[in-house]
Every structure is written in structure tokens, then in C-alpha cells.
Coordinates of C-alpha atoms in Angstrom, one line a residue:
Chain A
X194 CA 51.9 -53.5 -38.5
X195 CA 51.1 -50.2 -37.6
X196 CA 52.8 -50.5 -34.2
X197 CA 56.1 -51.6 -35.9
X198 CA 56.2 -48.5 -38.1
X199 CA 55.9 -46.3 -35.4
X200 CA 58.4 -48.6 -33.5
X201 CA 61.1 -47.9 -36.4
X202 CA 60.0 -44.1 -36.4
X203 CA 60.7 -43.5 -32.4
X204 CA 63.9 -45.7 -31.9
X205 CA 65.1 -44.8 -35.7
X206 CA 64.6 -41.1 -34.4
X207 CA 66.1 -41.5 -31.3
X208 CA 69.4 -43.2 -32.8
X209 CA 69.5 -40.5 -35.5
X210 CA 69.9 -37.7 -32.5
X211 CA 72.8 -39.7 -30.9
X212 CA 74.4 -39.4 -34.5
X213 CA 73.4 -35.9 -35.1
X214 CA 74.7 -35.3 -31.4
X215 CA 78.4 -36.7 -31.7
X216 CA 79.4 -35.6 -35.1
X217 CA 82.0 -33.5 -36.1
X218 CA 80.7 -29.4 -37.3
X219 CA 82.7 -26.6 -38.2
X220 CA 83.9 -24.8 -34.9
X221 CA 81.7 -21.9 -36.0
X222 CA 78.2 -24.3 -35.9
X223 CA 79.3 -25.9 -33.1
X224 CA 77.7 -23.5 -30.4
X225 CA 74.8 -23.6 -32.8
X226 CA 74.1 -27.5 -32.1
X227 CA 70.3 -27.8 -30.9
X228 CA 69.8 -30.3 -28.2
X229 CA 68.4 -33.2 -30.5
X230 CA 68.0 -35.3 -28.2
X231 CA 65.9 -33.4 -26.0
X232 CA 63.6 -32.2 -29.1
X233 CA 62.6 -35.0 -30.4
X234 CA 62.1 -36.5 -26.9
X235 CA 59.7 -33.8 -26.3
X236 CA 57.9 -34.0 -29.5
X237 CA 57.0 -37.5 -27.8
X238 CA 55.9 -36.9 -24.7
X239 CA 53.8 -34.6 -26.4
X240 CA 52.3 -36.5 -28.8
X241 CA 52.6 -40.3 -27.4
X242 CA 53.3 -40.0 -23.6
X243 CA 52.9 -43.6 -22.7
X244 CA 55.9 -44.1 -24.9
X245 CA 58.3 -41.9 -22.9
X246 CA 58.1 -42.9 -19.2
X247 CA 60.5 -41.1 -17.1
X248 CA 62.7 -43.7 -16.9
X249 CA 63.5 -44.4 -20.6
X250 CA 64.5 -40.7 -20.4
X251 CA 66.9 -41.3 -17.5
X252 CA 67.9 -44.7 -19.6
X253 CA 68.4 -42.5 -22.6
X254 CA 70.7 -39.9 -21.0
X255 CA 72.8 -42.4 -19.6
X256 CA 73.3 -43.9 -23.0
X257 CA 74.3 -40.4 -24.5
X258 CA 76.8 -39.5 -21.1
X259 CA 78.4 -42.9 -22.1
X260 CA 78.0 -41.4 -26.0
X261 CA 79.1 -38.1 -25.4
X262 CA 81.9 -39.1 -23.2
X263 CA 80.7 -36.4 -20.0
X264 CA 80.0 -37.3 -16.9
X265 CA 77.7 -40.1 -16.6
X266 CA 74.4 -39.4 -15.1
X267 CA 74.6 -35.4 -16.7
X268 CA 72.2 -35.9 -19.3
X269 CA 70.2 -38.3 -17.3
X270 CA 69.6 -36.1 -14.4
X271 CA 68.9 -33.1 -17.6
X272 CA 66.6 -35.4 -19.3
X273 CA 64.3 -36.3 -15.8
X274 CA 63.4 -32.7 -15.1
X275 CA 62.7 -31.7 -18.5
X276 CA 60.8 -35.1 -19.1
X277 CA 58.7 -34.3 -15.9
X278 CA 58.3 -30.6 -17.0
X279 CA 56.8 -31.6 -20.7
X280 CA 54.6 -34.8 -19.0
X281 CA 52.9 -32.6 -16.3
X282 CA 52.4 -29.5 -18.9
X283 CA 51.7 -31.8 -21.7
X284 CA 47.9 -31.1 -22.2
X285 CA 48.5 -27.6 -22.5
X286 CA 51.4 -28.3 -24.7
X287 CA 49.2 -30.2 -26.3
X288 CA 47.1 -27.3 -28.0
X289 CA 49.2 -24.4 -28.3
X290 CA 49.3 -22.9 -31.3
X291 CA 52.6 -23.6 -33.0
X292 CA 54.2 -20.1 -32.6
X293 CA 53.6 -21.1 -28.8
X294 CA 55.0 -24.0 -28.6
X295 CA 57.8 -22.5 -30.1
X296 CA 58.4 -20.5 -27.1
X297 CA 57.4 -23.1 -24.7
X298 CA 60.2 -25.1 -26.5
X299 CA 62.7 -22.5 -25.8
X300 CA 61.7 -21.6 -22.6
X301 CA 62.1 -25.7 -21.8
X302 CA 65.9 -25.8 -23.2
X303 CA 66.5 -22.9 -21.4
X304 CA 66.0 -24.3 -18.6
X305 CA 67.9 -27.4 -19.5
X306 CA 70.8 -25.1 -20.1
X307 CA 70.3 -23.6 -16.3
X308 CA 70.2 -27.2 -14.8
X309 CA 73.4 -28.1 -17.1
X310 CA 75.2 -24.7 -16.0
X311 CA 74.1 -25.3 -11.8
X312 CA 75.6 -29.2 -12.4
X313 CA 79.0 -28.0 -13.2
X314 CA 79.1 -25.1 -11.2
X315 CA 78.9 -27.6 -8.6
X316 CA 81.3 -29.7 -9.7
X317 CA 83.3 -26.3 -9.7
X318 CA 83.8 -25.4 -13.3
X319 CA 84.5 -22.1 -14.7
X320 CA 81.6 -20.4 -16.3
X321 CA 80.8 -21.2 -19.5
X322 CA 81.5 -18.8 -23.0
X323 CA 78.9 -16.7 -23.8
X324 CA 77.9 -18.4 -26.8
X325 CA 76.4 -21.8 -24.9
X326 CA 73.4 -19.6 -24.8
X327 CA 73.0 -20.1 -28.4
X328 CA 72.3 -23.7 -28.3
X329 CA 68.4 -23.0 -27.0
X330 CA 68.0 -20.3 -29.8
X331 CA 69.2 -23.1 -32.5
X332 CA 66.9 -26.2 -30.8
X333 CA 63.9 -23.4 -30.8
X334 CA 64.3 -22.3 -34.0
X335 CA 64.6 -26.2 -35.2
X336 CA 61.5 -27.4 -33.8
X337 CA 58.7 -26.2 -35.7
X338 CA 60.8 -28.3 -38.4
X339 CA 61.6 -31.1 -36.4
X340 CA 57.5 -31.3 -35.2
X341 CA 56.4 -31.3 -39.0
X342 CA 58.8 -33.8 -40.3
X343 CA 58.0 -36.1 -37.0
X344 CA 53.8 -35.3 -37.6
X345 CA 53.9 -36.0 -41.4
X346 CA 56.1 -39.5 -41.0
X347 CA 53.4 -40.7 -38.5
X348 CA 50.5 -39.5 -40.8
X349 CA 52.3 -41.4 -43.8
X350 CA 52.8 -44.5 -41.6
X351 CA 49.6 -44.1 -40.3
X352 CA 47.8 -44.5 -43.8
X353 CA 50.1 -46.6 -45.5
X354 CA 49.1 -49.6 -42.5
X355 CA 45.5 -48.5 -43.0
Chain B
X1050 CA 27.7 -22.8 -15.9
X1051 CA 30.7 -23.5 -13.8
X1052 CA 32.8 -26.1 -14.4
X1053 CA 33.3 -28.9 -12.3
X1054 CA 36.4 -29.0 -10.2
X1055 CA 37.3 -32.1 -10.9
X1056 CA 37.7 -31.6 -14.6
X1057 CA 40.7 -29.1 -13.7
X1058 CA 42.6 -32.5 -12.0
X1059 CA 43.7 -34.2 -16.0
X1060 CA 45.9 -30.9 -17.0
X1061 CA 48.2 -31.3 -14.5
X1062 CA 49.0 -34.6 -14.5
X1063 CA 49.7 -37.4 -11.9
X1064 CA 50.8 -35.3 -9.2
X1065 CA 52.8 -37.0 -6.6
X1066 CA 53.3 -40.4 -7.5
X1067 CA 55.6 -39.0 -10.5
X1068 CA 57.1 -36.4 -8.5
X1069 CA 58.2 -39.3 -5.9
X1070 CA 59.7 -40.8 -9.2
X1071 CA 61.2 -37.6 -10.5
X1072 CA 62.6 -37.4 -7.2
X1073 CA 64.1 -41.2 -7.2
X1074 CA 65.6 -40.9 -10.7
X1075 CA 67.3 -37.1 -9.7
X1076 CA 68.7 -38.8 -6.6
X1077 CA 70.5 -41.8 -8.6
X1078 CA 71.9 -39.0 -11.3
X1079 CA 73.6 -37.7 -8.8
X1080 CA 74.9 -40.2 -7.1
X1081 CA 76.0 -41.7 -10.4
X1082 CA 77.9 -38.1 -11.3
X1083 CA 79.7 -37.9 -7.7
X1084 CA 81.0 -41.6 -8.5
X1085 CA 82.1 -40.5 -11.8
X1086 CA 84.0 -37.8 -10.2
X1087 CA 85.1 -39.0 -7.6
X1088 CA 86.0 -42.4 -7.5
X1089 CA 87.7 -45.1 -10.6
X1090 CA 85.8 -47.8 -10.4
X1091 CA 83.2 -46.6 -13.1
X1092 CA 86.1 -46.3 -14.8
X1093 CA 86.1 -49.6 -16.1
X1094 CA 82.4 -49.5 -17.0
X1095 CA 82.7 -46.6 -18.9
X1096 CA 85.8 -48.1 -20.8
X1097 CA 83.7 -51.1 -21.1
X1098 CA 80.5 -48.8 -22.7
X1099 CA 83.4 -46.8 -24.5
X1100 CA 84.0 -49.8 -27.0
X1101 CA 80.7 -50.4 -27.7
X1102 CA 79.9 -47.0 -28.5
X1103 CA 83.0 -46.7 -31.1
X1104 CA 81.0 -48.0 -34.2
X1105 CA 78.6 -45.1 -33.7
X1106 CA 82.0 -42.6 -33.3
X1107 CA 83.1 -43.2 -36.2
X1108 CA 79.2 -43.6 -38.1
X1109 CA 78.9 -39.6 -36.4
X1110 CA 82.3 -38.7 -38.4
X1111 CA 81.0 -40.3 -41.3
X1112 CA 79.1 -37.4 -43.4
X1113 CA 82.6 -35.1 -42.6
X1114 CA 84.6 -37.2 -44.2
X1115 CA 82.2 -38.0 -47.3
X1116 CA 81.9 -34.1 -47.3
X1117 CA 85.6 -34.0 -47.5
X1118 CA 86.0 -36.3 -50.3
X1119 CA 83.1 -34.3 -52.2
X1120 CA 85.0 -31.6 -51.8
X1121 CA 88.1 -33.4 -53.3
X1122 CA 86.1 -34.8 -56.4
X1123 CA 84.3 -31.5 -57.1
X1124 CA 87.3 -29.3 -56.9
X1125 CA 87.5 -27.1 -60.4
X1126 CA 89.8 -27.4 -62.5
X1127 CA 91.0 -23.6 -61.9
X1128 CA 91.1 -23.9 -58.3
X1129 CA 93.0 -27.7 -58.7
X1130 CA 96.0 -26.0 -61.1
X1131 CA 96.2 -23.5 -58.2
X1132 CA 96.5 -25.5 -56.0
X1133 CA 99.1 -27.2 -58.3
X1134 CA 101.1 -24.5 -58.4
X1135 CA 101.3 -24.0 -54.8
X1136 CA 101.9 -27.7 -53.9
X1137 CA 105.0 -27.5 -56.1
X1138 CA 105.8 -24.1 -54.8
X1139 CA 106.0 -26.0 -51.2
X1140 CA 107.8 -29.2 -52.2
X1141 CA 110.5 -27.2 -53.7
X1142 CA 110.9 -25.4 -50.2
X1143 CA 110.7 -28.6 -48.3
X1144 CA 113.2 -30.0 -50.5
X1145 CA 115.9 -27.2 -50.1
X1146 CA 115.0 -27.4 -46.6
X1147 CA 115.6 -31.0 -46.1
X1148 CA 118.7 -30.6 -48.1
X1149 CA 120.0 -28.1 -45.4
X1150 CA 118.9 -30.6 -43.0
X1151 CA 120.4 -33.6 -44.3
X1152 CA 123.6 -31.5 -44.2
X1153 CA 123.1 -30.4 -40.8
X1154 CA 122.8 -34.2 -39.6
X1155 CA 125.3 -34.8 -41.3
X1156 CA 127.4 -32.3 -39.6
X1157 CA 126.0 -33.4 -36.4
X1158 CA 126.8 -37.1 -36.9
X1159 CA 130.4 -36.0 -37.4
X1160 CA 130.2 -33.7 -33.5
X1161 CA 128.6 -36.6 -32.3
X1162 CA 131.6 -39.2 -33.3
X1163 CA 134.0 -36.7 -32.4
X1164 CA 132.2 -36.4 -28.3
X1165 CA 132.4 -40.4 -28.4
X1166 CA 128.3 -40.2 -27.9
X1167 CA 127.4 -43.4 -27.8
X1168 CA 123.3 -42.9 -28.3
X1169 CA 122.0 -40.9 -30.7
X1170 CA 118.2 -39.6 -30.4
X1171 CA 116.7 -42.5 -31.7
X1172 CA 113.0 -42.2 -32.6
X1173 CA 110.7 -44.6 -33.9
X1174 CA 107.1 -43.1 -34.9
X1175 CA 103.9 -43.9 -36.2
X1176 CA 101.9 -42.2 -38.3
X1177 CA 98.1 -42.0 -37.0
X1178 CA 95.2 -40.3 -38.6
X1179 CA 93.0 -37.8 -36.3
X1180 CA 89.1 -39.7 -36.2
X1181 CA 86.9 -37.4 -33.9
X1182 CA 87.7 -34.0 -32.9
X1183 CA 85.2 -32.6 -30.4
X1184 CA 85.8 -29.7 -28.0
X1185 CA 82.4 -28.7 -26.3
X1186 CA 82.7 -26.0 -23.5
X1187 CA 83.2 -28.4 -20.5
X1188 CA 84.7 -31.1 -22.4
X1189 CA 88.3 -32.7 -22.1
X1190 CA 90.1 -31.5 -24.6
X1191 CA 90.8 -34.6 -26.4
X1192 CA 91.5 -36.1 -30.0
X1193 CA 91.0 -39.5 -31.3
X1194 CA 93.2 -41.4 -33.2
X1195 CA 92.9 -44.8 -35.3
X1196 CA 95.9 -46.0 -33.5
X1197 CA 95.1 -48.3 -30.7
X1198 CA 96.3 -51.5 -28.4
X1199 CA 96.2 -53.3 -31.4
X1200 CA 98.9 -51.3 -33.4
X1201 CA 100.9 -51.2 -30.4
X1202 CA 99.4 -48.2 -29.1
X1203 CA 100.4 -47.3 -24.8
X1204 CA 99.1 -45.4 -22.5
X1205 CA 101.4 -42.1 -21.5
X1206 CA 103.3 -42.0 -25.0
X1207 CA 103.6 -38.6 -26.4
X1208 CA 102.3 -37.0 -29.7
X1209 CA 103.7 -34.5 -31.9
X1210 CA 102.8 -32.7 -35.4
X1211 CA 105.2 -31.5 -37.8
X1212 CA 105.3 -28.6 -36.0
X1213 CA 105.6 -29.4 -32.7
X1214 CA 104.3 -31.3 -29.8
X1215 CA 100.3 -32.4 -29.3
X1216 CA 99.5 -34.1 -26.4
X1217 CA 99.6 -37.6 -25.1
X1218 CA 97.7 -40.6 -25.4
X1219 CA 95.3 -41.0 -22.0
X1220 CA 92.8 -43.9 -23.0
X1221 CA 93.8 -46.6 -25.3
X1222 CA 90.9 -48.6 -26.9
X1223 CA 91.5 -51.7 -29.1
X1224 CA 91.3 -50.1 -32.6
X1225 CA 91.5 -46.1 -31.2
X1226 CA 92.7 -44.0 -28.3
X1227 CA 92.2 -40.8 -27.1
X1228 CA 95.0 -38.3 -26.9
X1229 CA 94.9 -35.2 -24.2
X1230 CA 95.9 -32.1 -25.9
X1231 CA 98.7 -29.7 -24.2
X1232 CA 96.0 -26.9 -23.8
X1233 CA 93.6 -28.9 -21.9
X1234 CA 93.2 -27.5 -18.4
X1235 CA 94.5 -30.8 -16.7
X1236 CA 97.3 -30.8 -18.9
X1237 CA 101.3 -29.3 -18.2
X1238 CA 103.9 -29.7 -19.8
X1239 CA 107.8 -29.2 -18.4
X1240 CA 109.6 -26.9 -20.6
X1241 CA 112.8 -24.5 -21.0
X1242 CA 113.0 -21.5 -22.7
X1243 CA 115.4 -21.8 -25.4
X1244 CA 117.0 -18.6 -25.6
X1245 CA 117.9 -18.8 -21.7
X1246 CA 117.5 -22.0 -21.0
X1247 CA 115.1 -21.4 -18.0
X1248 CA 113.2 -24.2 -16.7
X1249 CA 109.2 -24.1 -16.5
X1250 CA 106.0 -25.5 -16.9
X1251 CA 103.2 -24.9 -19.3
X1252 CA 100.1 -25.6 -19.1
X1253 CA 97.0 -25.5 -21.0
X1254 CA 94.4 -23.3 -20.1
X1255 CA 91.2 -24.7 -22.0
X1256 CA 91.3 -22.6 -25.4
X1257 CA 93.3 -24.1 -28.2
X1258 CA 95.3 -21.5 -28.9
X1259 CA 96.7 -20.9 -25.7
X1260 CA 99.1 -22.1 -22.7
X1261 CA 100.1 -20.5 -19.6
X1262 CA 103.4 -20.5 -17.8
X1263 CA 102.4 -18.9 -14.5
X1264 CA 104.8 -18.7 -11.7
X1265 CA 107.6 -17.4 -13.6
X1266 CA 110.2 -15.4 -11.1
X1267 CA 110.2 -11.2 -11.9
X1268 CA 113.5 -10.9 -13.0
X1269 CA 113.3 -14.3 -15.1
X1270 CA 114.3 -13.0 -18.3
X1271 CA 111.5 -14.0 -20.7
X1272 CA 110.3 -12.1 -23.4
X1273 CA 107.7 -12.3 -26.5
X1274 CA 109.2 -14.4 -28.9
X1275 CA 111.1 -16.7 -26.7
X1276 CA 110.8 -20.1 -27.5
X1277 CA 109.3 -23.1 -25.5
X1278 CA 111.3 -26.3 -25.8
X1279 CA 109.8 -29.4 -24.2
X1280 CA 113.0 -29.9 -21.0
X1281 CA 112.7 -33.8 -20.9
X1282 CA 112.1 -33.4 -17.2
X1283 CA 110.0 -36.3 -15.4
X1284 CA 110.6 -38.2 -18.6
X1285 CA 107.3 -38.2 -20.2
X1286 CA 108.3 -36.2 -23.7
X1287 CA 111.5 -36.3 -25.1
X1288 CA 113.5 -33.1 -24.5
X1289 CA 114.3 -30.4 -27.2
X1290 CA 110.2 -30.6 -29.1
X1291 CA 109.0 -27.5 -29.7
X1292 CA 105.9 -26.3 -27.6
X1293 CA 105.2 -23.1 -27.9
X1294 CA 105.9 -19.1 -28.6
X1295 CA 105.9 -16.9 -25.9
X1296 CA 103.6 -14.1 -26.8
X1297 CA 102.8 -12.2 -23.7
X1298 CA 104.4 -11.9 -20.1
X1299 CA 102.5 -9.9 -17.7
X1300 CA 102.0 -10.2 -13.9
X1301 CA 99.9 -12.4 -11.9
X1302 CA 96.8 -11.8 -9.9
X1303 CA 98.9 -11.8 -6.7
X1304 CA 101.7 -9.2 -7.9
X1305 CA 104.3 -11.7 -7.0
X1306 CA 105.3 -13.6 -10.0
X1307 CA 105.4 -13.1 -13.9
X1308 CA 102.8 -15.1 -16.0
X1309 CA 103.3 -15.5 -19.6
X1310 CA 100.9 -16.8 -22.7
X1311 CA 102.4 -18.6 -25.5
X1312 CA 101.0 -19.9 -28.8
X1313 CA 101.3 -23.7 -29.4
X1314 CA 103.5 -24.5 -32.3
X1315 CA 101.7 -27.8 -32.7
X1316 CA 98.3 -26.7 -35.5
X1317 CA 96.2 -28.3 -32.3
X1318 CA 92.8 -27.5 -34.1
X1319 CA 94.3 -28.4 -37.8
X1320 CA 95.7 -31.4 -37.7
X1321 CA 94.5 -34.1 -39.6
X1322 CA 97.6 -36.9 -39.1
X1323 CA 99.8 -37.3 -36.1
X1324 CA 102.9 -38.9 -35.3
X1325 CA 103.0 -41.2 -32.2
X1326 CA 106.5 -41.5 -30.6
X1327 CA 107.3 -44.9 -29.5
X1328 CA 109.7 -44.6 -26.7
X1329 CA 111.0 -41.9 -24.5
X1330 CA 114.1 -40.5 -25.9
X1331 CA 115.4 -39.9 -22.5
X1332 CA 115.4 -42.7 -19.5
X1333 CA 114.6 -41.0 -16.1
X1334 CA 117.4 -39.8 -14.5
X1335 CA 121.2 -39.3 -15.8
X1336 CA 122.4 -40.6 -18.7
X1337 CA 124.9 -43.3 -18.3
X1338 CA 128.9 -42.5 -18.7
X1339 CA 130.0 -42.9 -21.8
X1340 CA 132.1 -46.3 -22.4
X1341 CA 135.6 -45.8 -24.9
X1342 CA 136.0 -42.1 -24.1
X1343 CA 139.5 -40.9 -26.0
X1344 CA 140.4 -40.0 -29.2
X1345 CA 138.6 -41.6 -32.0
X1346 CA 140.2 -44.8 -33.6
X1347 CA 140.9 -43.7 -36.9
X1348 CA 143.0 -41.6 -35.6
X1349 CA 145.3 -43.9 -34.0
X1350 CA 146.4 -45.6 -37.6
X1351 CA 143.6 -48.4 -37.5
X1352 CA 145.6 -49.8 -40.4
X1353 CA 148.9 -51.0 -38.7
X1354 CA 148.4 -54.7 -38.2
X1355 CA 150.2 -55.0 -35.2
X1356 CA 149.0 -55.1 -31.5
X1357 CA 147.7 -51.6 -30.2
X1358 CA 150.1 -49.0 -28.3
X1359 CA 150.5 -48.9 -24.5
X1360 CA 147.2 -47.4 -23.1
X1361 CA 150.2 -44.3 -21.4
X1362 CA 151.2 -43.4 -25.3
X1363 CA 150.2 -40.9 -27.1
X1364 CA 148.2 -41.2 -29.8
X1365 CA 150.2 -41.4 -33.2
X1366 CA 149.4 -41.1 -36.8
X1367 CA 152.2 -43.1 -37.4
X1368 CA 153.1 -46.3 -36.2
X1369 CA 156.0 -45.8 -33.4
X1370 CA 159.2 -48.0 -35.1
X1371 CA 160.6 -48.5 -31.1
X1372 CA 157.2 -49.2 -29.9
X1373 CA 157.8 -52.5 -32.4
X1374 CA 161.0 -53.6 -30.9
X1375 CA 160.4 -54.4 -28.2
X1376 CA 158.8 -57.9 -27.3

């Protein structure tokens, strides 16, 4: 019983970020769009790693490339390293103090922003506008949020089963 | 007391079995996004993926709309006899307007008899409404619309706003399709400049409210203002649709030619519904000759019963009393 609810809370999660992802904002909150995906990914490798082997994450970013209409394998190939990054710092992740986290969380979409800028630079695109930076600043600023919400739906689930 | 070195091993994970992994998974990304780019074939996959995934499309554009409608029913009732007054405002323009142009077809109509043109610019449209908008910074710049193979919707057909032209459908799904807007990047469009008549291309450059026309002779004469009519070359649009407004014409990087900006006429980040053209206006190539060239027949006194005058006479108003006589 209790496995199911937490079954319905990661895939029910995970299909609310594709939404989130693909719909329409205001152009002005568009460069403001955290990567949801990625967030509440992370929030469960931190929490429940066994859930989140590498290659549900590689799984799961094909499905948004399809979503999302980009090139298929972009998010896949973002969502491996950042998956590895979290799983192999995950017990220090683990007990930083929230504030830290924070950072860690910002410092980890950065990074997924370098990886998505080096991928098209490849591919020989034009640099991005300035404001794609944004996006980290938005998905940092969301987590604390994102981590409670995510902690206090398990903790409900968690005693209602008990 | 020091701490046992093995106790050190748990923070940092598996260690090389996952990085062998990481490394596996990277390699098929990549692979996967060189295929994409390069060749078709995931093409149909992804077209396959495409019509699965429109359900949640349309669940993403969902809260918009509801918000739109929210909007609607909590409108005040200040703001709503405003808005009144504006509406009415605007049809009464629209109406004189459509006046002057029913009177200018009808003018035209009359030329066009008179020239003994046999086709007239006949267009049939359909009316589409705009069902995802989304223009991330390395995205195609693309619309959806709730046309697709089902109404009748093609691949290649053209689409145009009241004011001017859009773009043109690319990817056509049973109950939507996709239409490329003029300013994407991969986009161009042949024009002519209306003023002159000049013949060149526009193309989009990746922001909405711009297109380029590079490679435009020195002594071309263009200037801010000109207009940007579509030409009808290569046959894809129809000619004589309004593109664009020149508003800039500068030099290019290489000194050699003129490049201008122009302004879309077509509200590409607006629009809400579309029009779909259904055929091309213009077949490739030259139009065929005209078949009963000459006078009109009205004016050759359609109402005399008897058999028509010799092909070498000149057109009468009145019936010719020898012309008769003779058997």
C-alpha cells in the first residue's frame, strides 16, 4: 500500500514536469522556466536513489526530446551527467543544510546549461540570448519549494499507509 | 582516533562500474543526436512519437486557455463597455473599409472583363485556430494549428493573417500540423519590392520581429518604407501577399552588397486564428494564353438573332443591313 502511494507520487511527479515543461507562458516568464524535470529528478536521487537508475534518466530525456520536439537524445545525454553528478555526490547532498543545497542545486543546473550550450555549439548554433542564464536562477530559487512540497507528500503518504 | 579508510569508500559512490555506464548511455545520446541531424529515417519515429505525445500538447495548453476564458468571464463591467465602444468603433471602420473594397472589386471585375482575363485569383481558405506557440532559444520557430490531414490539411501550403503572410505548413499530423514561421532561420521567402518592383528574398533570421533581405545590389533602390510583396516565384505562395516593411538598409559584413531589415506585416507572435490557403494561386511557370482574346461580346450587338459577322469585320453596334443580304 505504501509502495503504491509513493508509486503515484514519483511517476504523478514526473508527468506533472512534462506538463509544466511544454506549456504555453507569457514571453516575459518564458526565460524564467526552471528545468522541472531535472529538479524533481534530483530531489529523487537524493532521497530514493534505487528509484532513479541512470537509465530511467536517459529513458526519461528521450521521452521529453520526443515531448519537447528538440533533438532527440539532447535531454538524454543532459539528464545522464547530471544523474551521475547527484548519484556519486548524493551522500553529501544528502546532509547539507538547505541553504546549501540550494547552491549545490544551482551550481548542478548550471552545469546542465553548459553541457546544453557545448551540445549546440557543436551542432553549430549561434550563441544563445543572454537571458538562457536565467533559467538556473529560476530552478534554484524553486527548489527549496519544490523539496518541501515533495518531503511533506511522502511524510503524508507515509502515515496515512501506517 | 583516526578513522578507517575504508569508511571514506560509501561517499563517493560506485566508482567505475557506473562511470563505464555513464559512459555507455553518453555514447548512445550522441549517436542518437547525429542521426537526428543528419539523416531522415528517425524521422518517421519521431512523427510516429509525435502523435502520441499530442494529447499531452494540448493537456500543457490547457491552463492558458482556462486562464483566457477566466479572463473573459471576470471582465468588469467598466472595462467590457470599453471595450464596447471600441469594438463598434472598429466595425464601423471595417465596414467603410469593406465598402471601398467591395467597390474596388468591383471596379477590378469590370478591368478584368475588359483584358478578356480568363482566371481570376481564386482562393479558397480555411480558417484554423493557433494551439501551441512555443519559441525557446534553439527551437524551430513553429506554430501549431488544429487543422490537420483530416480537414484536408498538406504539406507545403502557405499561411497568412489578416495582415499578411505567416509561414507554411511543414509537418502535418492527423488532427494538427505544424506551420514554420517566415522568421525562422531556415525559412525564405521570394519577394519584390512594391514600389520598384525589385525581385528578392527574405528570410527570417530567428527573432519574430524581424527578416533579412541580404544580398541586395548597392545601387538597388530600396528604402525604409518600401514594401515587401510575396513575387509568386518558385510557386510556393501566391504572388502579391504582403510580407513585410522595409525598416532599415545598411551594408553587409563584406562591403559588397546592401542588406536590409523589414518588419513582418503578419502579427507573427499575436495571432490567435489563421487562414490556410488551399491552392497555389499561380501554377509554376507562365500563365497560359488567353482563349477569345477581342472585343467583349456585348459589344458586338449580342441581341441580333442572326448568324455572327465575318471574323475580318469590324465590330458593330449595329447590325450591318448588307452583311444580311447576302446568303
Amino acid at each position: 500500500m505504501r509502495i503504491r502511494g509513493l508509486n503515484w507520487l514519483f511517476w504523478g511527479g514526473i508527468a506533472a514536469t512534462f506538463v509544466f515543461q511544454l506549456a504555453p507562458l507569457p514571453a516575459v516568464l518564458l526565460a524564467f522556466k526552471p528545468y522541472w524535470l531535472a529538479l524533481v529528478l534530483i530531489y529523487w536521487m537524493i532521497e530514493v536513489p534505487e528509484r532513479v537508475p541512470l537509465g530511467l534518466c536517459f529513458v526519461l530525456g528521450l521521452v521529453a526530446d520526443v515531448l519537447g520536439g528538440e533533438v532527440l537524445g539532447e535531454q538524454a545525454l543532459r539528464l545522464c551527467i547530471l544523474c551521475f553528478i547527484v548519484l556519486r555526490f548524493r551522500s553529501r547532498l544528502r546532509f547539507f543544510p538547505m541553504w546549501q543545497q540550494t547552491l549545490a542545486v544551482f551550481a548542478l543546473l548550471l552545469n546542465d546549461r553548459v553541457v546544453y550550450l557545448m551540445v549546440h555549439a557543436i551542432a553549430g548554433d549561434p550563441p544563445p540570448p543572454p537571458d538562457f542564464w536565467l533559467a538556473p536562477v529560476a530552478g534554484m530559487l524553486a527548489w527549496p519549494w519544490l523539496f518541501l512540497l515533495f518531503d511533506d507528500l511522502r511524510a503524508r503518504l507515509r502515515a496515512g499507509d501506517a | 582516533m583516526a578513522i578507517p579508510a575504508n569508511n571514506t569508500a560509501p561517499l563517493f559512490g560506485e566508482g567505475a562500474s557506473s562511470t563505464l555506464r555513464l559512459v555507455v548511455y553518453l555514447v548512445i545520446a550522441i549517436a542518437l543526436m547525429i542521426a537526428d541531424r543528419r539523416g531522415d529515417w528517425l524521422e518517421h519515429l519521431r512523427a510516429a512519437a509525435s502523435i502520441v505525445a499530442e494529447p499531452i500538447w494540448r493537456l500543457a495548453a490547457a491552463p492558458s486557455e482556462l486562464a483566457r476564458d477566466a479572463r473573459v468571464a471576470l471582465a468588469d463591467r467598466h472595462a467590457l463597455s470599453e471595450q464596447n465602444a471600441e469594438l463598434s468603433r472598429q466595425l464601423l471602420l471595417a465596414q467603410t473599409r469593406l465598402r471601398r473594397v467591395e467597390a474596388v472589386q468591383e471596379q477590378n471585375q469590370r478591368l478584368q472583363e475588359l483584358l478578356s482575363v480568363q482566371k481570376t485569383l481564386g482562393l479558397s481558405v480555411q480558417l484554423a485556430r493557433v494551439i501551441d506557440v512555443d519559441f525557446g532559444p534553439y527551437k524551430r520557430q513553429t506554430i501549431m494549428l488544429d487543422l490537420g490531414s483530416d480537414n484536408g490539411a498538406k504539406v507545403g501550403q502557405p499561411v497568412i493573417d489578416a495582415r499578411g503572410l505567416v509561414g507554411q505548413i511543414v509537418e502535418v499530423r492527423p488532427h494538427s500540423c505544424t506551420v514554420l514561421l517566415i522568421s525562422d532561420k531556415s525559412h525564405a521567402v521570394p519577394v519584390r519590392i512594391e514600389r520598384t518592383g525589385m525581385r528578392t528574398i527574405a528570410r527570417g533570421n530567428g527573432t519574430l520581429d524581424t527578416l533579412e533581405l541580404p544580398n541586395i545590389p548597392t545601387s538597388a533602390d530600396v528604402k525604409p518604407g518600401d514594401k515587401l510583396l510575396t513575387s509568386g516565384l518558385g510557386g510556393r505562395f501566391p504572388a502579391d501577399f504582403p510580407v513585410g516593411v522595409i525598416r532599415s538598409v545598411g551594408n553587409d559584413a563584406t562591403g559588397m552588397f546592401a542588406a536590409a531589415k523589414a518588419t513582418p506585416d503578419a502579427a507573427l507572435d499575436r495571432s490567435a486564428e489563421v487562414l490556410v490557403l488551399h491552392e497555389l494561386a499561380n501554377p509554376v511557370g507562365p500563365p497560359a494564353p488567353a482563349e477569345n482574346v477581342g472585343p467583349p461580346v456585348s459589344l458586338k450587338g449580342s441581341d441580333e438573332p442572326a448568324p455572327p459577322a465575318q471574323p475580318t469585320s469590324p465590330p458593330a453596334t449595329q447590325p450591318d443591313p448588307t452583311n444580311q443580304g447576302e446568303p
